[in-house]
Amino acid sequence: MADIKYAGEFIVEECTLCTVGGLELDLKEQLTTISIFEDIFSNSITGNISFVDTNNLTANASIVGQEKLKLVLVTPNADDDTSRNTAVNFTSSPLHIYQIGYTTNVTDRTKVFSLRFTTGEMIRNNRIRVAQAYEGEPAAEIIKKVVRDPELLDSKKEFYYEETSNLFKLIAPNQRPFDFINNIAKKCLSKEYNFAPSFLFYETIKGYYFRTIDSMMDRKNPRMVFREVTPTDDPDNVGLNLTNILDYSIQNSTDTVLQARSGMYASELLLLDVYNKSYKKFEHNYLDDFENSIHVDEYNGYGSAKAPTISTVSDQYGNRVSDYSQTTLYVQCIEREKTDGLFNPAWDKEVDYKGTDLWLQKRRSRLSSLETAITLRLKVPGNTTIQAGDLIGVILKNQTDADSAQDPYLTGRYLITNLRHEFSQGQGKNTHELHIDCVRDTVQVPYPSSGVSAPDGGNSNEEVIPRGSADPGNITF
């Protein structure tokens, strides 16, 4: 395999459609576009593929939406590596076609048609349910059984997981496998990252992942660093062109009302023991807890201390935004074996306690911080080694301060939450682009906190509104 000639180049090693009639159609030459979607909040990847059809394949080959697709796409490299670590490789685990998309007539005998696909695990997830008991096992082992069991997902793909600190004793009540896994994930506590309750189960082109947000951000060097520069398209600078930002936009900025209502800043949890007529209160404070989690700037080469994306300024009542614990209130009724006990009746010495006081508030706060963090949407040259969950660097120009070349708030390390691989083939050139949504939960320079100079005030006048008919004037209209 030759070295890469230009940024975004890719090679179609295989594109074979396996039909229900036993045919294997080589569609490398007919291929026009492929889109593959990855998301750390999604249990499986999805995508669509389109072809130029001059032989009426949909009818002659009986394409009905139950086919399989063998696909290998690779960014050229000197090592001729087409493994799943560096390439899009779905040969041993083919993609499953589930829908016939649009069909467009180009000429009388030529049309373009598209197919939508997902992975075999997603297809199987919609056909079966988990109804088993698990006795005192780590969550990763339970999930591994669900993923590997021939009676369940029966996946042969790579599975990368993070160890949990708590053991589970539970019964799966006829749930779909992915729903069952997601319910376990939200109660898991990390063994490596200060009992972080931010586990996610997701799929990329490289396999399945079960890990915390802290694990994703715990990377000394980002996968790649992308720069806002003018693309040169110079063949001698392919390596530099691969890091060019072709386009970007700021998707959302801080929304303090939404963040407060979602439980990001602060929350209060009440566990009510109806039998013993008692309760216990747990409070979460985002700013106080900030240093206990791993953030995108945990390591960085620009000498910045990690700072939250909100100011620590106090309001006129002397409180920060995270000091109002009743902003979000959670209430749960429980039964305890003893007065003021922390354990539910199902707890025993062989199984760790998994009460909501250990995970609910911190998990909601952490996930909300990603949903409302600094979010960029990037378009960059494609690279099959990049995936959702990767940490990348972004350098943007400073638009206001001539003394600094980089934007002090937008430049930095970002976590990829979702991306779209966009492959297009035509006119003698293959082009691969990445459309990335990435978030940043810290800033290089802390926001000012000296205070807002305009306090809330007014005259506090109060007046009763009189009855309208009491107006002594004459009727004029």
Short mmCIF file of C-alpha atoms in Angstrom, two decimals:
data_model
loop_
_atom_site.label_atom_id
_atom_site.label_comp_id
_atom_site.label_asym_id
_atom_site.label_seq_id
_atom_site.Cartn_x
_atom_site.Cartn_y
_atom_site.Cartn_z
CA MET A 1 0.00 0.00 0.00
CA ALA A 2 1.42 3.41 -0.98
CA ASP A 3 1.84 6.33 1.43
CA ILE A 4 -0.97 8.85 1.63
CA LYS A 5 -0.91 11.33 -1.27
CA TYR A 6 -3.27 14.00 0.06
CA ALA A 7 -5.19 14.78 3.22
CA GLY A 8 -8.45 12.84 3.34
CA GLU A 9 -7.40 10.11 0.92
CA PHE A 10 -8.80 6.64 1.51
CA ILE A 11 -8.73 3.29 -0.25
CA VAL A 12 -11.69 0.93 -0.68
CA GLU A 13 -10.17 -2.47 0.00
CA GLU A 14 -13.51 -4.29 -0.02
CA CYS A 15 -17.19 -3.44 -0.50
CA THR A 16 -19.23 -6.62 -0.92
CA LEU A 17 -22.98 -6.89 -0.57
CA CYS A 18 -24.15 -10.36 0.46
CA THR A 19 -27.77 -10.85 -0.62
CA VAL A 20 -30.50 -13.14 0.71
CA GLY A 21 -30.20 -15.13 -2.52
CA GLY A 22 -26.59 -16.10 -1.78
CA LEU A 23 -24.99 -13.61 -4.20
CA GLU A 24 -21.87 -11.64 -3.28
CA LEU A 25 -21.85 -8.40 -5.24
CA ASP A 26 -18.58 -6.50 -5.52
CA LEU A 27 -19.67 -2.85 -5.47
CA LYS A 28 -16.32 -1.08 -5.15
CA GLU A 29 -16.67 0.60 -8.53
CA GLN A 30 -20.35 1.53 -8.08
CA LEU A 31 -19.78 3.05 -4.63
CA THR A 32 -20.41 6.82 -4.33
CA THR A 33 -20.74 7.73 -0.63
CA ILE A 34 -20.57 6.11 2.80
CA SER A 35 -21.50 7.72 6.12
CA ILE A 36 -20.71 6.06 9.46
CA PHE A 37 -21.98 7.53 12.75
CA GLU A 38 -20.40 7.01 16.19
CA ASP A 39 -21.62 8.41 19.51
CA ILE A 40 -20.48 7.74 23.09
CA PHE A 41 -24.16 7.89 24.11
CA SER A 42 -25.21 5.28 21.54
CA ASN A 43 -24.86 1.51 21.94
CA SER A 44 -24.16 0.86 18.27
CA ILE A 45 -22.87 2.53 15.15
CA THR A 46 -25.14 3.26 12.20
CA GLY A 47 -24.65 4.54 8.68
CA ASN A 48 -25.72 4.61 5.09
CA ILE A 49 -24.12 3.76 1.78
CA SER A 50 -25.09 4.76 -1.76
CA PHE A 51 -24.30 3.25 -5.18
CA VAL A 52 -24.69 4.00 -8.83
CA ASP A 53 -26.88 1.26 -10.29
CA THR A 54 -26.93 0.57 -14.03
CA ASN A 55 -28.14 -3.03 -13.75
CA ASN A 56 -31.31 -2.62 -11.68
CA LEU A 57 -29.68 -4.45 -8.77
CA THR A 58 -32.52 -3.78 -6.35
CA ALA A 59 -34.77 -5.98 -8.47
CA ASN A 60 -32.36 -8.37 -10.22
CA ALA A 61 -30.39 -9.15 -7.03
CA SER A 62 -33.50 -9.05 -4.80
CA ILE A 63 -32.24 -6.43 -2.37
CA VAL A 64 -34.87 -6.41 0.37
CA GLY A 65 -33.18 -4.86 3.44
CA GLN A 66 -31.88 -8.07 5.02
CA GLU A 67 -28.45 -8.16 3.41
CA LYS A 68 -24.98 -7.99 4.95
CA LEU A 69 -22.16 -5.68 3.93
CA LYS A 70 -18.47 -6.54 4.06
CA LEU A 71 -16.54 -3.30 4.12
CA VAL A 72 -12.87 -2.32 4.41
CA LEU A 73 -11.85 1.34 4.14
CA VAL A 74 -8.39 2.50 5.11
CA THR A 75 -6.32 5.64 5.25
CA PRO A 76 -3.14 4.76 3.28
CA ASN A 77 -0.20 3.87 5.49
CA ALA A 78 3.27 2.48 4.95
CA ASP A 79 2.58 -0.59 7.11
CA ASP A 80 -0.25 -1.92 4.91
CA ASP A 81 -2.31 -2.20 8.10
CA THR A 82 -6.02 -2.90 7.52
CA SER A 83 -6.80 -4.09 11.06
CA ARG A 84 -9.62 -2.55 13.06
CA ASN A 85 -7.06 -0.48 14.99
CA THR A 86 -6.29 1.67 11.94
CA ALA A 87 -9.04 0.97 9.39
CA VAL A 88 -12.78 0.56 8.97
CA ASN A 89 -12.88 -3.23 8.76
CA PHE A 90 -16.17 -5.13 8.80
CA THR A 91 -15.26 -8.43 7.17
CA SER A 92 -15.34 -10.90 10.06
CA SER A 93 -18.31 -9.03 11.57
CA PRO A 94 -20.27 -7.69 8.57
CA LEU A 95 -22.62 -4.75 8.78
CA HIS A 96 -26.35 -5.50 8.54
CA ILE A 97 -28.60 -3.73 6.06
CA TYR A 98 -31.92 -2.86 7.70
CA GLN A 99 -33.53 -0.35 5.33
CA ILE A 100 -33.56 0.54 1.65
CA GLY A 101 -33.24 4.31 1.48
CA TYR A 102 -33.83 6.75 -1.33
CA THR A 103 -33.63 5.91 -5.04
CA THR A 104 -32.87 8.69 -7.53
CA ASN A 105 -33.12 8.30 -11.31
CA VAL A 106 -30.11 9.85 -13.07
CA THR A 107 -30.92 8.65 -16.60
CA ASP A 108 -33.30 6.10 -18.06
CA ARG A 109 -30.95 3.25 -17.18
CA THR A 110 -28.95 4.75 -14.32
CA LYS A 111 -30.07 5.44 -10.80
CA VAL A 112 -28.52 6.02 -7.40
CA PHE A 113 -29.85 4.04 -4.47
CA SER A 114 -28.90 4.00 -0.79
CA LEU A 115 -28.96 1.42 1.96
CA ARG A 116 -28.94 2.01 5.70
CA PHE A 117 -26.96 -0.26 7.96
CA THR A 118 -26.09 -0.97 11.57
CA THR A 119 -24.18 -3.71 13.37
CA GLY A 120 -25.33 -7.27 13.93
CA GLU A 121 -25.50 -6.70 17.69
CA MET A 122 -28.13 -4.01 17.25
CA ILE A 123 -30.23 -6.30 15.05
CA ARG A 124 -29.96 -9.08 17.61
CA ASN A 125 -30.68 -6.66 20.47
CA ASN A 126 -34.12 -6.03 18.97
CA ARG A 127 -34.90 -9.74 18.72
CA ILE A 128 -33.99 -11.16 22.14
CA ARG A 129 -34.25 -10.34 25.86
CA VAL A 130 -32.15 -11.01 28.94
CA ALA A 131 -33.88 -13.00 31.70
CA GLN A 132 -31.12 -14.26 33.98
CA ALA A 133 -29.91 -13.96 37.57
CA TYR A 134 -26.41 -12.73 38.38
CA GLU A 135 -24.90 -13.44 41.79
CA GLY A 136 -22.31 -11.03 43.18
CA GLU A 137 -20.32 -10.34 40.00
CA PRO A 138 -18.44 -7.25 38.79
CA ALA A 139 -20.41 -5.24 36.26
CA ALA A 140 -17.76 -5.66 33.57
CA GLU A 141 -18.06 -9.45 33.87
CA ILE A 142 -21.84 -9.32 33.62
CA ILE A 143 -21.69 -7.09 30.56
CA LYS A 144 -19.02 -9.30 29.01
CA LYS A 145 -21.32 -12.30 29.41
CA VAL A 146 -24.19 -10.46 27.75
CA VAL A 147 -21.95 -9.37 24.88
CA ARG A 148 -20.33 -12.79 24.33
CA ASP A 149 -23.14 -15.23 25.19
CA PRO A 150 -24.28 -17.09 22.01
CA GLU A 151 -27.83 -16.94 23.38
CA LEU A 152 -27.63 -13.15 23.74
CA LEU A 153 -25.62 -10.64 21.65
CA ASP A 154 -23.08 -13.26 20.53
CA SER A 155 -20.52 -10.60 19.57
CA LYS A 156 -17.00 -11.51 18.46
CA LYS A 157 -15.78 -7.91 18.33
CA GLU A 158 -13.15 -6.31 20.53
CA PHE A 159 -14.44 -5.31 23.96
CA TYR A 160 -12.49 -2.68 25.90
CA TYR A 161 -13.62 -2.19 29.47
CA GLU A 162 -12.79 -0.45 32.71
CA GLU A 163 -12.99 -2.29 36.00
CA THR A 164 -15.70 -1.41 38.50
CA SER A 165 -15.43 -1.32 42.29
CA ASN A 166 -18.85 -2.75 43.16
CA LEU A 167 -20.34 -6.22 42.76
CA PHE A 168 -23.87 -6.80 41.50
CA LYS A 169 -26.56 -9.24 42.56
CA LEU A 170 -29.57 -8.77 40.32
CA ILE A 171 -32.09 -10.34 38.00
CA ALA A 172 -32.54 -9.15 34.43
CA PRO A 173 -36.33 -8.75 34.06
CA ASN A 174 -36.78 -9.64 30.37
CA GLN A 175 -34.97 -6.55 29.14
CA ARG A 176 -33.33 -6.02 25.79
CA PRO A 177 -29.57 -6.54 26.19
CA PHE A 178 -28.61 -2.92 25.58
CA ASP A 179 -31.28 -1.66 28.01
CA PHE A 180 -30.01 -4.09 30.63
CA ILE A 181 -26.41 -2.97 30.13
CA ASN A 182 -27.37 0.71 30.32
CA ASN A 183 -29.24 0.16 33.58
CA ILE A 184 -26.17 -1.49 35.09
CA ALA A 185 -23.80 1.15 33.74
CA LYS A 186 -25.49 4.04 35.53
CA LYS A 187 -24.95 2.38 38.94
CA CYS A 188 -21.32 1.37 38.39
CA LEU A 189 -18.48 2.99 40.32
CA SER A 190 -14.99 3.15 38.86
CA LYS A 191 -12.20 1.20 40.50
CA GLU A 192 -9.52 3.49 39.03
CA TYR A 193 -11.05 6.98 39.14
CA ASN A 194 -12.22 7.84 42.64
CA PHE A 195 -15.44 5.79 42.34
CA ALA A 196 -16.58 7.87 39.36
CA PRO A 197 -20.19 6.97 38.39
CA SER A 198 -19.92 8.05 34.73
CA PHE A 199 -19.79 4.72 32.90
CA LEU A 200 -21.01 4.55 29.28
CA PHE A 201 -21.40 1.59 26.94
CA TYR A 202 -20.88 2.49 23.29
CA GLU A 203 -19.56 1.19 19.98
CA THR A 204 -17.08 2.63 17.50
CA ILE A 205 -15.52 1.20 14.33
CA LYS A 206 -12.86 -0.33 16.61
CA GLY A 207 -15.21 -2.29 18.86
CA TYR A 208 -17.25 -1.94 22.06
CA TYR A 209 -16.29 0.22 25.04
CA PHE A 210 -17.43 0.20 28.66
CA ARG A 211 -15.67 3.04 30.44
CA THR A 212 -16.09 6.26 32.39
CA ILE A 213 -15.84 9.79 31.09
CA ASP A 214 -12.84 10.13 33.41
CA SER A 215 -11.13 7.28 31.55
CA MET A 216 -11.74 8.99 28.19
CA MET A 217 -10.18 12.21 29.47
CA ASP A 218 -7.25 10.53 31.21
CA ARG A 219 -4.84 10.81 28.30
CA LYS A 220 -1.47 12.57 28.49
CA ASN A 221 -1.40 13.41 24.79
CA PRO A 222 -4.41 13.93 22.50
CA ARG A 223 -4.93 11.59 19.57
CA MET A 224 -4.38 14.48 17.14
CA VAL A 225 -4.11 18.27 17.29
CA PHE A 226 -6.16 20.21 14.73
CA ARG A 227 -5.30 23.80 13.80
CA GLU A 228 -7.26 26.65 12.30
CA VAL A 229 -5.06 27.42 9.30
CA THR A 230 -5.54 28.02 5.58
CA PRO A 231 -5.35 24.64 3.79
CA THR A 232 -2.37 24.56 1.45
CA ASP A 233 -3.16 21.26 -0.28
CA ASP A 234 0.59 20.98 -0.77
CA PRO A 235 1.55 17.35 -1.53
CA ASP A 236 4.77 17.85 0.40
CA ASN A 237 2.83 18.86 3.51
CA VAL A 238 0.29 16.05 3.75
CA GLY A 239 1.00 15.55 7.44
CA LEU A 240 0.23 19.21 8.14
CA ASN A 241 -2.86 19.18 5.93
CA LEU A 242 -4.25 16.23 7.90
CA THR A 243 -4.43 18.52 10.95
CA ASN A 244 -6.15 21.45 9.20
CA ILE A 245 -9.56 22.53 10.41
CA LEU A 246 -11.61 22.93 7.23
CA ASP A 247 -14.57 24.50 9.00
CA TYR A 248 -15.92 24.90 12.53
CA SER A 249 -18.81 26.35 14.47
CA ILE A 250 -19.63 26.84 18.14
CA GLN A 251 -22.68 24.69 18.75
CA ASN A 252 -23.72 25.89 22.16
CA SER A 253 -22.37 27.95 24.98
CA THR A 254 -23.22 28.16 28.66
CA ASP A 255 -26.91 28.08 29.60
CA THR A 256 -26.98 28.61 33.35
CA VAL A 257 -30.72 28.01 33.69
CA LEU A 258 -30.57 24.69 31.83
CA GLN A 259 -27.45 23.63 33.72
CA ALA A 260 -29.02 24.47 37.06
CA ARG A 261 -32.28 22.64 36.34
CA SER A 262 -30.44 19.56 35.03
CA GLY A 263 -28.59 19.12 38.32
CA MET A 264 -25.15 20.05 37.05
CA TYR A 265 -24.38 22.81 39.56
CA ALA A 266 -26.03 21.45 42.68
CA SER A 267 -28.63 18.97 43.85
CA GLU A 268 -30.18 17.47 46.94
CA LEU A 269 -31.19 13.85 47.42
CA LEU A 270 -33.64 12.81 50.12
CA LEU A 271 -33.87 9.13 51.02
CA LEU A 272 -37.14 8.66 52.90
CA ASP A 273 -37.53 5.69 55.23
CA VAL A 274 -41.30 5.44 55.52
CA TYR A 275 -41.21 2.48 57.92
CA ASN A 276 -38.83 4.07 60.43
CA LYS A 277 -40.17 7.59 59.74
CA SER A 278 -36.75 9.03 59.08
CA TYR A 279 -34.77 10.49 56.20
CA LYS A 280 -31.22 11.18 55.17
CA LYS A 281 -30.10 14.12 53.03
CA PHE A 282 -27.22 14.14 50.51
CA GLU A 283 -25.99 17.30 48.80
CA HIS A 284 -23.86 17.67 45.68
CA ASN A 285 -21.84 20.79 44.89
CA TYR A 286 -20.23 20.92 41.42
CA LEU A 287 -17.51 23.45 42.25
CA ASP A 288 -16.54 21.70 45.50
CA ASP A 289 -16.42 18.35 43.73
CA PHE A 290 -14.66 19.63 40.60
CA GLU A 291 -11.15 18.50 41.58
CA ASN A 292 -12.35 14.96 42.34
CA SER A 293 -12.97 14.18 38.65
CA ILE A 294 -10.69 13.91 35.63
CA HIS A 295 -11.18 16.71 33.10
CA VAL A 296 -9.89 17.35 29.58
CA ASP A 297 -7.07 19.53 30.92
CA GLU A 298 -5.87 16.95 33.44
CA TYR A 299 -2.65 16.93 31.43
CA ASN A 300 -1.73 19.66 29.01
CA GLY A 301 1.29 21.16 27.32
CA TYR A 302 0.18 24.76 27.54
CA GLY A 303 0.75 25.11 31.28
CA SER A 304 -2.85 25.71 32.22
CA ALA A 305 -4.46 24.66 35.44
CA LYS A 306 -7.86 23.11 34.84
CA ALA A 307 -10.60 25.62 35.57
CA PRO A 308 -14.38 25.09 35.40
CA THR A 309 -16.43 26.57 32.57
CA ILE A 310 -18.35 28.70 35.07
CA SER A 311 -17.24 31.56 37.29
CA THR A 312 -16.84 31.07 41.03
CA VAL A 313 -18.26 34.57 41.62
CA SER A 314 -20.67 34.99 44.53
CA ASP A 315 -24.06 36.61 44.10
CA GLN A 316 -25.49 39.36 46.32
CA TYR A 317 -26.46 36.69 48.87
CA GLY A 318 -22.88 35.46 49.13
CA ASN A 319 -23.50 32.18 47.28
CA ARG A 320 -21.95 30.67 44.16
CA VAL A 321 -24.18 29.03 41.54
CA SER A 322 -23.31 25.62 43.03
CA ASP A 323 -24.29 26.55 46.59
CA TYR A 324 -28.05 26.20 46.02
CA SER A 325 -28.55 22.50 46.68
CA GLN A 326 -32.35 22.67 46.24
CA THR A 327 -32.02 23.79 42.62
CA THR A 328 -32.59 20.14 41.72
CA LEU A 329 -34.29 17.83 44.19
CA TYR A 330 -34.37 14.03 44.07
CA VAL A 331 -36.60 12.05 46.42
CA GLN A 332 -36.61 8.29 46.88
CA CYS A 333 -38.60 6.13 49.28
CA ILE A 334 -36.66 3.18 50.67
CA GLU A 335 -36.99 0.52 53.32
CA ARG A 336 -34.17 -0.13 55.71
CA GLU A 337 -33.47 -3.04 58.02
CA LYS A 338 -32.48 -0.77 60.87
CA THR A 339 -33.07 2.78 61.96
CA ASP A 340 -30.82 5.22 60.09
CA GLY A 341 -29.30 2.35 58.14
CA LEU A 342 -27.78 2.91 54.75
CA PHE A 343 -28.48 -0.48 53.27
CA ASN A 344 -31.56 -1.82 51.55
CA PRO A 345 -33.01 -5.24 52.49
CA ALA A 346 -31.44 -6.91 49.44
CA TRP A 347 -27.96 -6.00 50.62
CA ASP A 348 -25.66 -8.62 52.14
CA LYS A 349 -21.92 -8.91 52.78
CA GLU A 350 -21.24 -10.55 49.41
CA VAL A 351 -22.74 -7.73 47.38
CA ASP A 352 -21.69 -4.08 47.52
CA TYR A 353 -24.16 -1.35 48.31
CA LYS A 354 -25.33 0.48 45.16
CA GLY A 355 -27.73 3.06 46.59
CA THR A 356 -28.62 6.18 44.65
CA ASP A 357 -26.66 8.31 47.13
CA LEU A 358 -23.46 6.90 45.64
CA TRP A 359 -24.08 7.60 41.97
CA LEU A 360 -27.22 9.55 41.07
CA GLN A 361 -26.18 13.14 41.77
CA LYS A 362 -22.58 12.88 40.56
CA ARG A 363 -23.59 11.04 37.39
CA ARG A 364 -26.33 13.52 36.49
CA SER A 365 -23.97 16.41 37.14
CA ARG A 366 -21.17 14.91 35.05
CA LEU A 367 -23.34 14.05 32.06
CA SER A 368 -25.03 17.45 32.20
CA SER A 369 -21.63 19.13 32.20
CA LEU A 370 -20.93 17.50 28.83
CA GLU A 371 -24.30 18.36 27.34
CA THR A 372 -23.88 22.04 28.16
CA ALA A 373 -20.09 22.37 27.93
CA ILE A 374 -18.18 24.35 25.32
CA THR A 375 -19.06 22.43 22.15
CA LEU A 376 -17.39 22.71 18.76
CA ARG A 377 -18.45 21.13 15.49
CA LEU A 378 -15.38 20.54 13.33
CA LYS A 379 -14.89 19.46 9.75
CA VAL A 380 -11.41 18.02 9.26
CA PRO A 381 -9.67 15.71 6.77
CA GLY A 382 -10.66 12.10 7.39
CA ASN A 383 -8.57 9.62 9.31
CA THR A 384 -9.74 6.09 10.12
CA THR A 385 -7.77 6.04 13.39
CA ILE A 386 -10.02 8.70 14.99
CA GLN A 387 -13.08 7.53 16.93
CA ALA A 388 -15.72 8.75 19.37
CA GLY A 389 -14.32 8.88 22.91
CA ASP A 390 -10.91 10.11 21.72
CA LEU A 391 -9.26 13.19 23.14
CA ILE A 392 -8.09 15.73 20.55
CA GLY A 393 -6.42 19.12 20.61
CA VAL A 394 -7.93 22.19 18.92
CA ILE A 395 -6.06 25.43 18.24
CA LEU A 396 -8.25 28.36 17.17
CA LYS A 397 -7.11 31.85 16.27
CA ASN A 398 -7.77 34.70 18.64
CA GLN A 399 -10.27 37.02 16.96
CA THR A 400 -10.00 39.93 19.42
CA ASP A 401 -6.62 40.11 21.17
CA ALA A 402 -3.66 40.87 18.92
CA ASP A 403 -1.23 40.05 21.74
CA SER A 404 -2.29 36.38 21.80
CA ALA A 405 -2.34 34.18 18.69
CA GLN A 406 -4.73 31.60 20.24
CA ASP A 407 -8.21 31.95 21.65
CA PRO A 408 -7.72 31.55 25.44
CA TYR A 409 -11.13 29.96 26.03
CA LEU A 410 -11.78 27.86 22.90
CA THR A 411 -8.25 26.56 22.33
CA GLY A 412 -7.43 23.40 24.23
CA ARG A 413 -8.18 19.71 24.56
CA TYR A 414 -11.61 18.35 23.59
CA LEU A 415 -13.43 15.05 24.02
CA ILE A 416 -15.12 13.68 20.90
CA THR A 417 -18.70 12.85 21.86
CA ASN A 418 -19.86 11.92 18.35
CA LEU A 419 -18.55 11.96 14.82
CA ARG A 420 -19.52 11.14 11.27
CA HIS A 421 -17.13 9.52 8.81
CA GLU A 422 -18.03 10.82 5.36
CA PHE A 423 -16.45 8.89 2.47
CA SER A 424 -17.07 9.97 -1.11
CA GLN A 425 -15.79 8.43 -4.32
CA GLY A 426 -15.98 10.01 -7.75
CA GLN A 427 -14.18 11.89 -10.51
CA GLY A 428 -11.03 9.90 -9.93
CA LYS A 429 -10.57 11.04 -6.32
CA ASN A 430 -11.52 9.48 -2.99
CA THR A 431 -12.21 11.95 -0.20
CA HIS A 432 -12.74 11.21 3.47
CA GLU A 433 -13.94 13.93 5.86
CA LEU A 434 -14.68 13.82 9.58
CA HIS A 435 -17.55 15.82 11.07
CA ILE A 436 -16.80 15.96 14.79
CA ASP A 437 -18.80 17.17 17.78
CA CYS A 438 -16.40 17.67 20.68
CA VAL A 439 -16.75 19.17 24.15
CA ARG A 440 -14.51 20.93 26.59
CA ASP A 441 -15.36 21.01 30.32
CA THR A 442 -12.50 23.30 31.37
CA VAL A 443 -10.90 26.54 30.23
CA GLN A 444 -7.24 27.57 30.13
CA VAL A 445 -7.84 30.88 31.87
CA PRO A 446 -10.28 30.91 34.84
CA TYR A 447 -13.24 33.19 34.37
CA PRO A 448 -13.16 36.41 36.48
CA SER A 449 -14.85 36.18 39.87
CA SER A 450 -14.50 39.68 41.36
CA GLY A 451 -18.26 40.17 41.27
CA VAL A 452 -21.14 41.70 39.31
CA SER A 453 -21.50 45.42 40.04
CA ALA A 454 -25.28 45.66 39.52
CA PRO A 455 -27.24 44.19 42.46
CA ASP A 456 -30.92 43.34 42.12
CA GLY A 457 -33.08 46.07 43.59
CA GLY A 458 -36.25 48.15 43.21
CA ASN A 459 -38.80 50.20 45.18
CA SER A 460 -40.87 47.26 46.47
CA ASN A 461 -44.11 49.19 45.94
CA GLU A 462 -47.35 47.29 46.54
CA GLU A 463 -50.81 48.43 45.38
CA VAL A 464 -54.23 46.79 45.12
CA ILE A 465 -55.67 46.79 41.58
CA PRO A 466 -59.13 48.50 41.72
CA ARG A 467 -62.22 47.11 40.09
CA GLY A 468 -62.50 48.44 36.53
CA SER A 469 -66.15 49.57 36.86
CA ALA A 470 -65.14 51.84 39.73
CA ASP A 471 -63.77 54.37 37.20
CA PRO A 472 -65.96 57.48 37.69
CA GLY A 473 -65.41 58.75 34.14
CA ASN A 474 -67.98 58.63 31.32
CA ILE A 475 -68.02 55.86 28.73
CA THR A 476 -66.44 57.17 25.53
CA PHE A 477 -66.31 54.07 23.30
#
